[in-house]
mmCIF file of C-alpha atoms in Angstrom:
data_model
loop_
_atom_site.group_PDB
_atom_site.id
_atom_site.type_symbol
_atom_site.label_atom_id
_atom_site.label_comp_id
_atom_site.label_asym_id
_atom_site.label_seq_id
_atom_site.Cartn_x
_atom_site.Cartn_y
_atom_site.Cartn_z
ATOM 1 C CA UNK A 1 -19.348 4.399 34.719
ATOM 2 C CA UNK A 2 -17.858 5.162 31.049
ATOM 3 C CA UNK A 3 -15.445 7.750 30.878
ATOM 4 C CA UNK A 4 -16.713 9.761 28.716
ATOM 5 C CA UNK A 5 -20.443 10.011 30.086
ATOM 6 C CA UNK A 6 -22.095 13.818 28.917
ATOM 7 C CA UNK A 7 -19.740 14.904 26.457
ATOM 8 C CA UNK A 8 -19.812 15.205 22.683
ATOM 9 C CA UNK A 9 -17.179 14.734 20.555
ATOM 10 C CA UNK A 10 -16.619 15.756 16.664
ATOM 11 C CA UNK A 11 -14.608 12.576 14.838
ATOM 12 C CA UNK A 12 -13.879 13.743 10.958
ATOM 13 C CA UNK A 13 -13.537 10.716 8.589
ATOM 14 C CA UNK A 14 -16.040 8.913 11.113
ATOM 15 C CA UNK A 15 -17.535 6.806 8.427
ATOM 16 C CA UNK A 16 -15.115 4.523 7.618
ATOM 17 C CA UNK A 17 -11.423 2.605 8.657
ATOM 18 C CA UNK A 18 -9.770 4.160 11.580
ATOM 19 C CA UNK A 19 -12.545 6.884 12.190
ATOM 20 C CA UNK A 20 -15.576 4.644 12.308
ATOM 21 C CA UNK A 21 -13.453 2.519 15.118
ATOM 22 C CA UNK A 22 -12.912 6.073 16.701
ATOM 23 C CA UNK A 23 -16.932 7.194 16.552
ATOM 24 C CA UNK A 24 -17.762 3.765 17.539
ATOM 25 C CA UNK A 25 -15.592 3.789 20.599
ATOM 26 C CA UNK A 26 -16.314 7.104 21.895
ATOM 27 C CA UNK A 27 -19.939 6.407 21.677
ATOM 28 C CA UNK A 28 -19.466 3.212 23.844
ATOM 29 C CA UNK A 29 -17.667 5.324 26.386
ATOM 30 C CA UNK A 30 -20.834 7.582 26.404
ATOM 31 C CA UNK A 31 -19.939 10.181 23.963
ATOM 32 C CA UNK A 32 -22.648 12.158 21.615
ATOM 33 C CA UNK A 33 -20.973 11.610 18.828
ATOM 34 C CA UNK A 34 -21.422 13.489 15.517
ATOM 35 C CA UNK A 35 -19.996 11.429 13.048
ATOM 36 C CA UNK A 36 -18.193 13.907 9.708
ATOM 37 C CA UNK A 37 -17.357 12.063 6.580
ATOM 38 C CA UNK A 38 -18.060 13.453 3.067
ATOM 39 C CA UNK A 39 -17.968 9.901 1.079
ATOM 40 C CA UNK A 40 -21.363 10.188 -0.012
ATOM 41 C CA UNK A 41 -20.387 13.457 -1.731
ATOM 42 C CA UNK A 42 -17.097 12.700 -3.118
ATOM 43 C CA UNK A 43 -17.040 9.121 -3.656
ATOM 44 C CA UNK A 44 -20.440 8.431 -4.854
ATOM 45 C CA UNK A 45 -20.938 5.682 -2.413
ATOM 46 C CA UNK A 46 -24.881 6.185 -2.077
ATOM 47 C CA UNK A 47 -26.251 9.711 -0.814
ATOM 48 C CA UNK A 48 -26.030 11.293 2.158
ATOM 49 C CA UNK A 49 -28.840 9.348 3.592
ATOM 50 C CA UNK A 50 -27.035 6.257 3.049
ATOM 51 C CA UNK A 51 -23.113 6.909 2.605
ATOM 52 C CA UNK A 52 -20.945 5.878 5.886
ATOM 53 C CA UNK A 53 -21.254 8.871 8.307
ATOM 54 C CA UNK A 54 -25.009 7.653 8.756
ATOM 55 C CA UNK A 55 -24.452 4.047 8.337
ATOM 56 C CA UNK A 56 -22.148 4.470 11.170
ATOM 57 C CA UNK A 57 -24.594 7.440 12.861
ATOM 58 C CA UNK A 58 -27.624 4.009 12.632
ATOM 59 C CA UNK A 59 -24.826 2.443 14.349
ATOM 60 C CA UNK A 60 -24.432 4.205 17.240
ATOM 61 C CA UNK A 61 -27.804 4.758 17.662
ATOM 62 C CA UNK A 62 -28.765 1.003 17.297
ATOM 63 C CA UNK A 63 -26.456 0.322 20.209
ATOM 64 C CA UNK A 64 -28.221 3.009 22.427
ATOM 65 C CA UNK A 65 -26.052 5.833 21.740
ATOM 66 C CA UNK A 66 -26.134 9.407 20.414
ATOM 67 C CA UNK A 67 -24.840 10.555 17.100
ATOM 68 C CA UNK A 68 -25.484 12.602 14.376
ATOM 69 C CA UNK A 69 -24.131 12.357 10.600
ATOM 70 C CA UNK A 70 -22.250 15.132 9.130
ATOM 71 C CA UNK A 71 -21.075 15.220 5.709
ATOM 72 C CA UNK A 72 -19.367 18.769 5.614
ATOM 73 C CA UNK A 73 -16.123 18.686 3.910
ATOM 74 C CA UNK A 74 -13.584 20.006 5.932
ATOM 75 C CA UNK A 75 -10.882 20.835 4.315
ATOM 76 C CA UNK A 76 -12.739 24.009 3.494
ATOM 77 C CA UNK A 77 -11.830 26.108 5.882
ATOM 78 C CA UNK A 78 -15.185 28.156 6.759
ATOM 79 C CA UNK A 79 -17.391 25.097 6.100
ATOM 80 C CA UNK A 80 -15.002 23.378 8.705
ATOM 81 C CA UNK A 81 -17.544 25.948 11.271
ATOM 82 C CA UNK A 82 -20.523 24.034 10.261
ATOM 83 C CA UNK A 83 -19.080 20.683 11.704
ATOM 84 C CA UNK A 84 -18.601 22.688 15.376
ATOM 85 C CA UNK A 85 -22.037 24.191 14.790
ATOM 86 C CA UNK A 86 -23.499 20.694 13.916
ATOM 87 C CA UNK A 87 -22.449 19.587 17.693
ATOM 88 C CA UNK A 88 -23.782 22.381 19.654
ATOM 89 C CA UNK A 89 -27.454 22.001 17.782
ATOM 90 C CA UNK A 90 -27.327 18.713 18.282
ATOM 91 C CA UNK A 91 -26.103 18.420 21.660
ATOM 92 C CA UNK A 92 -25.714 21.662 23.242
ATOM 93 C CA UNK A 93 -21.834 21.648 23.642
ATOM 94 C CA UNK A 94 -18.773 20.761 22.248
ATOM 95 C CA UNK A 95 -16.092 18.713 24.559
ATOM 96 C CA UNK A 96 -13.901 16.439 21.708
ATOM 97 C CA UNK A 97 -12.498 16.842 18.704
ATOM 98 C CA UNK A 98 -10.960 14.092 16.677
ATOM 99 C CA UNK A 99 -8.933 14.818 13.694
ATOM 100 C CA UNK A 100 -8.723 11.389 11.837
ATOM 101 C CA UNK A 101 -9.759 12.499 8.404
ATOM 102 C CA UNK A 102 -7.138 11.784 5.590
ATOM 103 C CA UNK A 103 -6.317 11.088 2.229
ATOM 104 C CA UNK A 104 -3.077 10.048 0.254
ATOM 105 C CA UNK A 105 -1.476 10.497 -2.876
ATOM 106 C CA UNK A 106 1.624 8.713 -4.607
ATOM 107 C CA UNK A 107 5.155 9.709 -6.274
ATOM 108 C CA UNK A 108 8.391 11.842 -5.955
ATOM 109 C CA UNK A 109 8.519 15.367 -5.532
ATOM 110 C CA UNK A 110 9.136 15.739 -9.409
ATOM 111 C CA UNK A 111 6.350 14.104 -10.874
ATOM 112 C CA UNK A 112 3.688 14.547 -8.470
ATOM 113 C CA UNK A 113 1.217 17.329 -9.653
ATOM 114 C CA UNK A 114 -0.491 20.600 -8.124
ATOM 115 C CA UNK A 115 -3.989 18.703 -7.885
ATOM 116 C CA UNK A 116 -1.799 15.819 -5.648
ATOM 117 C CA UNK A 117 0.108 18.687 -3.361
ATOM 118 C CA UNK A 118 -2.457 20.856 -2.866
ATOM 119 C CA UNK A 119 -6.045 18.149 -2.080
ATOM 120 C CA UNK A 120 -3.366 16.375 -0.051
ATOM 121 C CA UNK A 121 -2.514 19.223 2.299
ATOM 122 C CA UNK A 122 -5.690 20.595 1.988
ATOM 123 C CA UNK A 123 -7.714 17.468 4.032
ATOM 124 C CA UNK A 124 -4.874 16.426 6.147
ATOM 125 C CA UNK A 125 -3.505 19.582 7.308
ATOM 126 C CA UNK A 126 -5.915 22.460 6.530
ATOM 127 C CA UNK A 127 -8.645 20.328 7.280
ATOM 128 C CA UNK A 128 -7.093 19.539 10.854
ATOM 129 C CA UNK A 129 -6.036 23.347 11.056
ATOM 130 C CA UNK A 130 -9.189 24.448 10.768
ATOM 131 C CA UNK A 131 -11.666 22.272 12.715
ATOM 132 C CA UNK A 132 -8.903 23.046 15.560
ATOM 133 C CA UNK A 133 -9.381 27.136 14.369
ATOM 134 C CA UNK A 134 -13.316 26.728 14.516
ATOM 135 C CA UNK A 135 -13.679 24.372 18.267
ATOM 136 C CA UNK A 136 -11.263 26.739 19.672
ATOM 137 C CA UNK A 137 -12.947 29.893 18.903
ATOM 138 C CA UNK A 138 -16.073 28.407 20.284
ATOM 139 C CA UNK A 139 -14.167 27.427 23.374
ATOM 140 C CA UNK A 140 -12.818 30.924 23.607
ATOM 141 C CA UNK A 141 -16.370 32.527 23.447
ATOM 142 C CA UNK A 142 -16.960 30.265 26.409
ATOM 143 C CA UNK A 143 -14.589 30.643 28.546
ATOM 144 C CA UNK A 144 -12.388 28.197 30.324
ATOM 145 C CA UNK A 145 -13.712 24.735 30.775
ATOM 146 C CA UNK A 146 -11.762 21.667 32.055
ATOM 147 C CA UNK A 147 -12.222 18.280 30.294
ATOM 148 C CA UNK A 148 -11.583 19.852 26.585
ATOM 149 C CA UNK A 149 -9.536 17.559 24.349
ATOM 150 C CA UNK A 150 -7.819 17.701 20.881
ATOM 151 C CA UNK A 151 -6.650 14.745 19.140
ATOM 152 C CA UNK A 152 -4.977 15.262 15.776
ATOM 153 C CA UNK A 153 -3.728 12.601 13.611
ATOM 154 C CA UNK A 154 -0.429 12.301 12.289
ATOM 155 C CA UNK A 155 1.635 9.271 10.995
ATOM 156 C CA UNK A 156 4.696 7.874 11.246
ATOM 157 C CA UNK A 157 5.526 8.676 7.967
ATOM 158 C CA UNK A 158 5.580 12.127 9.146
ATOM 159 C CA UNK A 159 7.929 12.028 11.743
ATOM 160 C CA UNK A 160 9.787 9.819 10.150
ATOM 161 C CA UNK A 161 9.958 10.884 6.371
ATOM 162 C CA UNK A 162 9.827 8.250 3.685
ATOM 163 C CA UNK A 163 10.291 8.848 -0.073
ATOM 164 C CA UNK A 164 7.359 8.608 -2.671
ATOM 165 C CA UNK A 165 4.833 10.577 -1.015
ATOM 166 C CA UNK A 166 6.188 14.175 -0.321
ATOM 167 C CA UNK A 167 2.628 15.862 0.438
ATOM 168 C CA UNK A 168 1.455 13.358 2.636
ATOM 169 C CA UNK A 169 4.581 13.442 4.716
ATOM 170 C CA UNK A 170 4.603 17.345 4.875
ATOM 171 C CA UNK A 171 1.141 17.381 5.877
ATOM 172 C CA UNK A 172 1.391 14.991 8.946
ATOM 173 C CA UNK A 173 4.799 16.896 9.938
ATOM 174 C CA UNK A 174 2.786 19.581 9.985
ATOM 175 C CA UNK A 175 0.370 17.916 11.696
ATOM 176 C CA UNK A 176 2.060 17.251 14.685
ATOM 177 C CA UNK A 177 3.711 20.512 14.751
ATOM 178 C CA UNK A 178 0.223 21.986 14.783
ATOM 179 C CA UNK A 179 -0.678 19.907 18.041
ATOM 180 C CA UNK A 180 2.798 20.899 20.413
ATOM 181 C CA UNK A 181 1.451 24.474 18.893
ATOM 182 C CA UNK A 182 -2.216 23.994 19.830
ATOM 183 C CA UNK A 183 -1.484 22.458 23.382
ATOM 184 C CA UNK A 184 0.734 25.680 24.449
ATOM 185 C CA UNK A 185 -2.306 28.156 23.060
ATOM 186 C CA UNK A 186 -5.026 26.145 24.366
ATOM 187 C CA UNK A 187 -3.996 25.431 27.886
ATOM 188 C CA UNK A 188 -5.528 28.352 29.319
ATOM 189 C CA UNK A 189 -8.731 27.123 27.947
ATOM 190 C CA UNK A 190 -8.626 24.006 29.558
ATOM 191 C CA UNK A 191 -8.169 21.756 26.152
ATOM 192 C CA UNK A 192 -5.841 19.158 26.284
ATOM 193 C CA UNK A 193 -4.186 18.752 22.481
ATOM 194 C CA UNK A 194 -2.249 15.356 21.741
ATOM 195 C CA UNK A 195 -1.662 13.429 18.557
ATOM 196 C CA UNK A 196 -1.390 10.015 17.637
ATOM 197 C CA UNK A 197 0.621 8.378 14.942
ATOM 198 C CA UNK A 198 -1.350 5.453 14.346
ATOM 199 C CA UNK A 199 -0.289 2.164 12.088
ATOM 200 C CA UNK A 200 -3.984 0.009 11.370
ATOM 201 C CA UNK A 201 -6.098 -1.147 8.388
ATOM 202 C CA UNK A 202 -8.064 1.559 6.666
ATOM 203 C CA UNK A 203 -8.063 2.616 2.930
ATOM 204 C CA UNK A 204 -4.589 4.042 2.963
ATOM 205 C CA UNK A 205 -2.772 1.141 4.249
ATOM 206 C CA UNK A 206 -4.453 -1.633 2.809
ATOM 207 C CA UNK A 207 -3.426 0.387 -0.708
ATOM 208 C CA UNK A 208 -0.123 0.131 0.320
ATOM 209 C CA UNK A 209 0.514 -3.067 1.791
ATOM 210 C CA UNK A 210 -2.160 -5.174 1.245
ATOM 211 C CA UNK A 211 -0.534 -8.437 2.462
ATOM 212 C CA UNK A 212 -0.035 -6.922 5.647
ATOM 213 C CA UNK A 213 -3.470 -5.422 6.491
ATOM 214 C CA UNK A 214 -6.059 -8.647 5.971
ATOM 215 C CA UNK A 215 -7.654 -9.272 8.643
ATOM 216 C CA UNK A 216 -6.735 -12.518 11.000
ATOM 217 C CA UNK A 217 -9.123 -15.078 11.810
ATOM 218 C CA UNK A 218 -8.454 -16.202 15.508
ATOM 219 C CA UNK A 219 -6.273 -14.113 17.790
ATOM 220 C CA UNK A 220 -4.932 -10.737 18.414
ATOM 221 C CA UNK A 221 -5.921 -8.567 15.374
ATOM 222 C CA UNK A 222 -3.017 -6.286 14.857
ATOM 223 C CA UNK A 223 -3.858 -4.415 12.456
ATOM 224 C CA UNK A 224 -7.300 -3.689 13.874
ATOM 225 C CA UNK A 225 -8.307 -0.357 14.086
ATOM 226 C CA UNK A 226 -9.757 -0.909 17.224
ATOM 227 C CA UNK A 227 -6.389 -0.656 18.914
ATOM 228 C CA UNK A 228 -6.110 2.931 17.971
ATOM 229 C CA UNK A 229 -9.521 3.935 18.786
ATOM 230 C CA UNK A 230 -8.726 3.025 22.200
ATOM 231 C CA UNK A 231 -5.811 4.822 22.515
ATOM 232 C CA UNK A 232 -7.942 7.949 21.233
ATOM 233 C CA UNK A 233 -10.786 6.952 23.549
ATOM 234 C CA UNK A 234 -7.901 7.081 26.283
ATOM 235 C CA UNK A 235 -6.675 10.245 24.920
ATOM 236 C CA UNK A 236 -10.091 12.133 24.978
ATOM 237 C CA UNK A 237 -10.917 10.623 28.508
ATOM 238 C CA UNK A 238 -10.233 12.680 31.831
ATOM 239 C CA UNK A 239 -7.973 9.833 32.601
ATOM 240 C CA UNK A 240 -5.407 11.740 30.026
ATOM 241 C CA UNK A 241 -2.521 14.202 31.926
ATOM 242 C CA UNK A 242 -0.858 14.811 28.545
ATOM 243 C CA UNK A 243 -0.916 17.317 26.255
ATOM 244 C CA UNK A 244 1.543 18.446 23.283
ATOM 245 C CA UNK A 245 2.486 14.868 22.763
ATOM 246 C CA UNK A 246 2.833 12.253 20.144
ATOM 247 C CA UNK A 247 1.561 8.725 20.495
ATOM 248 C CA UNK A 248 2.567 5.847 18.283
ATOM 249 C CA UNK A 249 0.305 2.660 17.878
ATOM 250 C CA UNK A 250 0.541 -0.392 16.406
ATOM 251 C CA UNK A 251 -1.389 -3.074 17.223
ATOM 252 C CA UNK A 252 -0.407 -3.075 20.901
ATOM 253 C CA UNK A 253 2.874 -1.416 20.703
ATOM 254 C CA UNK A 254 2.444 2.125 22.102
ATOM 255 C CA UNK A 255 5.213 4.374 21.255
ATOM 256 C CA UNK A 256 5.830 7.813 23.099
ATOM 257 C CA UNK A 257 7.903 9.690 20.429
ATOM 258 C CA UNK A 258 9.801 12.995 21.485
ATOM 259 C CA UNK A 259 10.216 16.124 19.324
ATOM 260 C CA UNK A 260 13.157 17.834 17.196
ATOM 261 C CA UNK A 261 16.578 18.284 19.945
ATOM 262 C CA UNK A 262 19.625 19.921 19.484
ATOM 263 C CA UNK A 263 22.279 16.825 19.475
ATOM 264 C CA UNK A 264 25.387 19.846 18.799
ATOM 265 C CA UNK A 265 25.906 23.546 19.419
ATOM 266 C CA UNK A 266 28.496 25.028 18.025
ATOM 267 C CA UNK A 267 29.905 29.267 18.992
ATOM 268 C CA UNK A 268 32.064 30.933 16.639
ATOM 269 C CA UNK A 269 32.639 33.347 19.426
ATOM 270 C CA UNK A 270 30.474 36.158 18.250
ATOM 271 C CA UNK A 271 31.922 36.363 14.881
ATOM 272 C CA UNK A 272 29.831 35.631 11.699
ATOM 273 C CA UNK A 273 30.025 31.962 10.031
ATOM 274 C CA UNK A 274 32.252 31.684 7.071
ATOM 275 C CA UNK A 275 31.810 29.157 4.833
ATOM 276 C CA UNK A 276 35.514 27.614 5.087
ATOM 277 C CA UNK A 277 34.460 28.092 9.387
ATOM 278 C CA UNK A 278 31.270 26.245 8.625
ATOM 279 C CA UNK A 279 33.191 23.098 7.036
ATOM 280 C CA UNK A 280 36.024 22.922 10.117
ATOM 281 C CA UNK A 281 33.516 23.130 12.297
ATOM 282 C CA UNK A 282 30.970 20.373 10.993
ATOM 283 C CA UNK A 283 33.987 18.064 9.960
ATOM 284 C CA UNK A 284 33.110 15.534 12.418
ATOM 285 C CA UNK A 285 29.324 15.615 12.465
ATOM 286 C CA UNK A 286 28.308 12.250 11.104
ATOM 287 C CA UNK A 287 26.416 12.117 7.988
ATOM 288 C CA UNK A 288 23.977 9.730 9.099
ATOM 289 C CA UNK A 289 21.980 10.504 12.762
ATOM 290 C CA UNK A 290 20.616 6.708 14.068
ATOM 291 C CA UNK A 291 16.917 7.431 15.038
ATOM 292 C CA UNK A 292 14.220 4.654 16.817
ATOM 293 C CA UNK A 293 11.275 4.998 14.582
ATOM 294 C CA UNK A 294 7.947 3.051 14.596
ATOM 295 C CA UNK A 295 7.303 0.397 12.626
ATOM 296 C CA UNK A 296 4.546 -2.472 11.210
ATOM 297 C CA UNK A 297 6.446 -4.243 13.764
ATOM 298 C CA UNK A 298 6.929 -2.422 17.019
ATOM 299 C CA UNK A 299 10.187 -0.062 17.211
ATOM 300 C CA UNK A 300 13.282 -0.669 15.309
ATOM 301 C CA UNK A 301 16.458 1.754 14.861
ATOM 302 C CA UNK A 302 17.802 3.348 11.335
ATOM 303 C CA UNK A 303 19.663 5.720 10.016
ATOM 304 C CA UNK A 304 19.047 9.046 8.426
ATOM 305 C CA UNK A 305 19.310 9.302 5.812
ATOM 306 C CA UNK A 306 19.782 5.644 5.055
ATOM 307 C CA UNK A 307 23.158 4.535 3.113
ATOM 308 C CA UNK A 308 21.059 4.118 -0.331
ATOM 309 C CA UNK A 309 20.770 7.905 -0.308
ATOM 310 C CA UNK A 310 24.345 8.394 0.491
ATOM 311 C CA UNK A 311 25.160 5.899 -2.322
ATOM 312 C CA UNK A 312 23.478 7.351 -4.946
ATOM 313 C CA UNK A 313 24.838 10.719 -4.508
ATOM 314 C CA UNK A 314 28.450 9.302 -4.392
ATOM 315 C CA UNK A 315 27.402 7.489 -7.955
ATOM 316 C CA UNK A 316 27.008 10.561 -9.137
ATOM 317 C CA UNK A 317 29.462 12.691 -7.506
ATOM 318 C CA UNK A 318 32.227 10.070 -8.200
ATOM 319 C CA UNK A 319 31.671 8.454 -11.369
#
């Protein structure tokens, strides 16, 4: 029996990459599926009738399965509604929500502009805020249900902040934040809320590394994006005891990454810092923290921030 036989799930950015793996893969584990993905709209790839949420909708239902194609934009936050709405209409319910859709935008803090900040946050992290706002209200109008599920995308770059893309890196911060958040409010509806931090071809990646992302012609396809739907798939399945956590994949290297600890605590014995206090105390925290991070190529370990950075304040500290 599939796993996910009876329920219907919402995947945003269905219609292409990543998200068309994830649609395609929750259908084949029984899933109604309505498949969200403005490109039609925005990109001008065809019209609605025609643009990828119902090329990958004829998909579906060529292989015997149930979809619908939705080409709301969600990063609106009361349009975001109609997505949820499209799901009980269709199908009578709502069970899954995947969070895939993203775009990205390129340079340094200083010379990226408003437009780049604010569209950025504004599909990745309002757009995830708010299709999470809109299935848990509807959730909360019914009453507790087991078998609910959240999964939100974030990215390694997220938890692991890289230069040259500041609003991309905020949002999927935020991102994850939003999830540990979600799982602890959620609970008590019986929605399980987990994220995954996924590393596969799609738009995004094959922008910025091209060499890396081409597909192979005999073998394990790492880069596939099949390899994260079925970590989703697993994710949204009642075979999933998690929720609140972070899930890294690449290829098949699954990463379980951990959230902010306290690695010191320090007491000035109920007396108020000073700054001279602050700099005795702190003397011997290192400068650098060594972290595990995921990478193209599994799990490696690096230091924060890395000596470069260091360097180049020193240049101009120390002339």
């Amino acid at each position: 029996m599939t796993t996910l036989e009876g329920k219907v799930a919402i995947v945003t950015g269905g219609g292409r990459g990543i998200g068309r793996a994830h649609a395609l893969a929750l259908a084949a584990e029984g899933a109604a599926v309505v498949v969200n993905d403005p490109g039609a709209q925005f990109s001008g790839d065809g019209d609605a009738n025609t643009g990828p949420a119902e090329e990958v909708t004829q998909a579906i239902l060529e292989a015997g399965g149930k979809a619908v194609a939705d080409t709301t934009d969600i990063s609106d936050w009361d349009d975001a509604d109609t997505v949820v709405q499209a799901a009980v209409k269709s199908f009578g319910r709502l069970d899954i929500v995947v969070n895939n859709a993203g775009i990205s935008r390129f340079g340094t803090i200083d010379n990226i502009s408003r437009r780049d900040w604010e569209r950025t946050i504004a599909v990745n992290l309002n757009g995830t805020a708010a299709l999470c706002h809109w299935a848990a209200a509807h959730w909360r109008a019914q009453g507790p249900e087991a078998g609910r599920r959240i999964v939100n995308t974030s990215s390694g770059v997220g938890l692991f902040p890289i230069p040259g893309n500041p609003m991309y890196v905020a949002a999927k911060a935020g991102v994850a934040a939003l999830t540990i958040a979600a799982a602890r409010e959620l609970a008590e509806l019986g929605v399980r809320v987990n994220g995954v931090a996924p590393v596969a071809r799609s738009r995004i990646s094959e922008t910025v590394a091209p060499h890396l992302m081409k597909p192979v012609e005999e073998g394990f396809d790492r880069m596939g994006p099949e390899n994260v739907a079925a970590l989703v798939a697993y994710l949204a399945s009642p075979l999933c005891r998690f929720t609140g956590r972070i899930l890294g994949i690449v290829g098949d290297d699954l990463t379980v990454l951990d959230s902010w600890t306290v690695s010191r605590h320090l007491n000035n014995a109920g007396q108020r810092w000073t700054s001279d206090a602050l700099e005795a105390a702190l003397v011997d925290v290192p400068l650098q923290q060594e972290v595990a991070q995921q990478s193209l190529f599994g799990v490696e370990t690096a230091q924060v921030p890395p000596q470069e950075v260091l360097a180049a304040l020193e240049a101009v500290e120390r002339p």
